[in-house]
Coordinates of C-alpha atoms in Angstrom, one line a residue:
M62 CA 71.0 121.8 103.5
K63 CA 73.7 121.5 100.9
V64 CA 72.7 122.0 97.3
P65 CA 74.3 119.5 94.9
Q66 CA 76.8 121.0 92.5
T67 CA 74.9 119.7 89.5
S68 CA 71.8 121.6 90.6
L69 CA 73.8 124.8 90.9
L70 CA 75.1 124.2 87.4
W71 CA 71.6 123.7 86.0
L72 CA 70.5 126.9 87.8
L73 CA 73.5 128.7 86.2
L74 CA 72.5 127.3 82.8
V75 CA 68.9 128.6 83.2
V76 CA 70.1 132.1 84.3
Q77 CA 72.6 132.2 81.3
A78 CA 69.8 131.1 78.9
L79 CA 67.5 133.8 80.1
C80 CA 70.2 136.5 79.9
A81 CA 71.3 135.3 76.4
A82 CA 67.7 135.4 75.2
F83 CA 67.2 138.9 76.6
F84 CA 70.5 140.3 75.2
M85 CA 70.0 138.7 71.8
T86 CA 66.4 140.0 71.6
D87 CA 67.5 143.4 72.7
A88 CA 70.4 143.5 70.2
L89 CA 68.2 142.3 67.3
L90 CA 65.4 144.8 68.1
D91 CA 67.9 147.6 68.4
W92 CA 69.7 146.7 65.2
T93 CA 66.4 146.4 63.2
G94 CA 64.8 149.3 64.9
S95 CA 62.8 151.9 63.0
D96 CA 64.8 154.9 64.2
G97 CA 67.1 154.6 61.2
A98 CA 70.3 154.7 63.2
G99 CA 71.1 151.1 62.3
F100 CA 73.9 149.1 63.9
R101 CA 75.9 151.2 66.4
H102 CA 78.9 150.4 68.5
L103 CA 76.8 149.9 71.6
H104 CA 74.6 147.4 69.8
S105 CA 77.6 145.5 68.5
F106 CA 78.8 145.3 72.1
E107 CA 75.5 143.9 73.2
L108 CA 75.6 141.4 70.4
F109 CA 79.2 140.4 71.3
L110 CA 78.0 139.9 74.9
S111 CA 75.1 137.8 73.7
L112 CA 77.4 135.6 71.7
A113 CA 79.8 135.3 74.6
L114 CA 76.9 134.3 76.8
V115 CA 75.9 131.6 74.3
G116 CA 79.5 130.3 74.4
G117 CA 79.2 130.2 78.2
L118 CA 76.0 128.2 77.8
S119 CA 77.8 125.7 75.6
A120 CA 80.6 125.4 78.1
T121 CA 78.2 124.9 81.0
I122 CA 76.4 122.2 79.1
A123 CA 79.7 120.5 78.4
L124 CA 80.7 120.7 82.1
I125 CA 77.3 119.3 83.2
R126 CA 77.6 116.4 80.8
S127 CA 81.2 115.7 81.9
Q128 CA 80.3 115.9 85.6
S129 CA 77.3 113.6 85.1
R130 CA 79.4 111.1 83.2
R131 CA 82.1 111.2 85.9
V132 CA 79.6 110.7 88.7
R133 CA 78.1 107.7 86.8
D134 CA 81.6 106.2 86.4
M135 CA 82.5 106.7 90.0
Q136 CA 79.2 105.1 91.2
R137 CA 79.8 102.1 88.9
Q138 CA 83.4 101.8 90.3
L139 CA 82.2 102.1 93.8
E140 CA 79.6 99.3 93.3
V141 CA 82.3 97.1 91.8
A142 CA 84.7 97.9 94.7
Q143 CA 82.0 97.2 97.3
G144 CA 81.1 93.9 95.6
A145 CA 84.7 92.9 95.3
F146 CA 85.5 93.8 98.9
A147 CA 82.5 91.8 100.1
Q148 CA 83.6 88.9 98.0
V149 CA 87.1 89.1 99.5
I150 CA 85.7 89.1 103.0
E151 CA 83.3 86.2 102.2
T152 CA 86.1 84.1 100.6
Q153 CA 88.4 84.8 103.6
F154 CA 85.8 83.8 106.1
S155 CA 85.3 80.5 104.2
E156 CA 89.1 79.9 104.1
W157 CA 89.2 80.4 107.9
R158 CA 86.2 78.1 108.2
L159 CA 84.2 80.5 110.4
S160 CA 80.8 79.3 111.5
D161 CA 77.8 81.5 110.6
A162 CA 77.7 83.0 114.0
E163 CA 81.5 83.7 113.9
S164 CA 81.1 85.2 110.4
D165 CA 78.3 87.5 111.7
V166 CA 80.4 88.6 114.7
A167 CA 83.5 89.1 112.4
M168 CA 81.5 91.2 110.0
L169 CA 80.0 93.4 112.7
T170 CA 83.5 93.7 114.2
I171 CA 84.9 94.9 110.9
K172 CA 82.0 97.4 110.7
G173 CA 83.2 98.8 114.0
L174 CA 80.5 97.7 116.4
S175 CA 81.5 97.2 120.0
I176 CA 81.1 93.9 121.8
A177 CA 78.0 95.3 123.7
E178 CA 76.4 96.5 120.4
I179 CA 77.0 93.1 118.7
A180 CA 75.6 91.3 121.7
E181 CA 72.5 93.5 121.7
M182 CA 72.1 93.1 118.0
R183 CA 72.5 89.3 118.1
Q184 CA 70.4 89.1 121.2
T185 CA 73.0 87.2 123.2
K186 CA 75.4 87.8 126.1
E187 CA 78.6 89.7 125.8
G188 CA 80.5 86.7 127.0
T189 CA 79.3 84.7 124.0
I190 CA 80.4 87.5 121.6
K191 CA 83.8 87.6 123.3
A192 CA 84.2 83.9 122.9
Q193 CA 83.1 84.0 119.2
S194 CA 85.5 87.0 118.7
A195 CA 88.4 85.0 120.2
A196 CA 87.6 82.1 117.9
V197 CA 87.6 84.5 114.9
Y198 CA 90.9 86.0 115.9
R199 CA 92.5 82.6 116.5
K200 CA 91.3 81.2 113.1
A201 CA 92.4 84.4 111.4
G202 CA 95.8 84.4 113.1
V203 CA 95.3 87.9 114.6
S204 CA 95.1 89.0 118.2
S205 CA 92.6 91.9 118.1
R206 CA 89.8 93.6 116.2
V207 CA 92.3 96.2 114.9
Q208 CA 94.5 93.5 113.4
L209 CA 91.4 91.8 111.9
L210 CA 90.4 95.1 110.3
S211 CA 94.0 95.7 109.2
F212 CA 94.0 92.3 107.5
F213 CA 91.2 93.3 105.2
V214 CA 92.5 96.9 104.6
D215 CA 95.8 95.3 103.5
E216 CA 93.8 93.0 101.2
L217 CA 91.9 95.9 99.8
L218 CA 95.0 97.9 99.1
S219 CA 97.2 95.1 97.9
E220 CA 95.9 95.3 94.3
P221 CA 93.4 97.5 92.6
L222 CA 89.8 96.2 92.8
V223 CA 88.8 98.3 89.8
R224 CA 91.1 98.5 86.8
D225 CA 89.1 100.0 84.0
V226 CA 85.4 99.9 84.0
P227 CA 84.0 100.5 80.5
G228 CA 81.3 103.0 80.3
P229 CA 78.1 102.7 78.4
P230 CA 78.3 102.9 74.6
A231 CA 78.1 106.4 73.3

């Protein structure tokens, strides 16, 4: 099982927080200790490490926030792209004047299902699916499932589906 990177960052943050708390407590106790030695070089080194660890905590928090924001933006862009691509397909099917059955067969073909799988899914014979596929190819002006898929890949790549998706207000 793969652990998400965000979970690892949170674990790192917890470990760093525990270490920082320990070091800072140790340094403060040593510095204010009753032995009268006061602040020594070793104690200043511990305090330096504690402050560096606190800086690492701040950096980790910033990285977690940045990564979370990036993931949210990518999910939003993916949703927009999926919706836009589905709209492109639906519009094209309408322009080609595909029947409902032909649209279903075309969509399942684009998704990569075989004739046998489509026939089983639609509870019909393979010959019917072959005839519907031929009608789709004819109406689309292509000669194979690969060309049908290529048509939509070309559409997808012809212009960006997502330009700049604004994020939530800060």
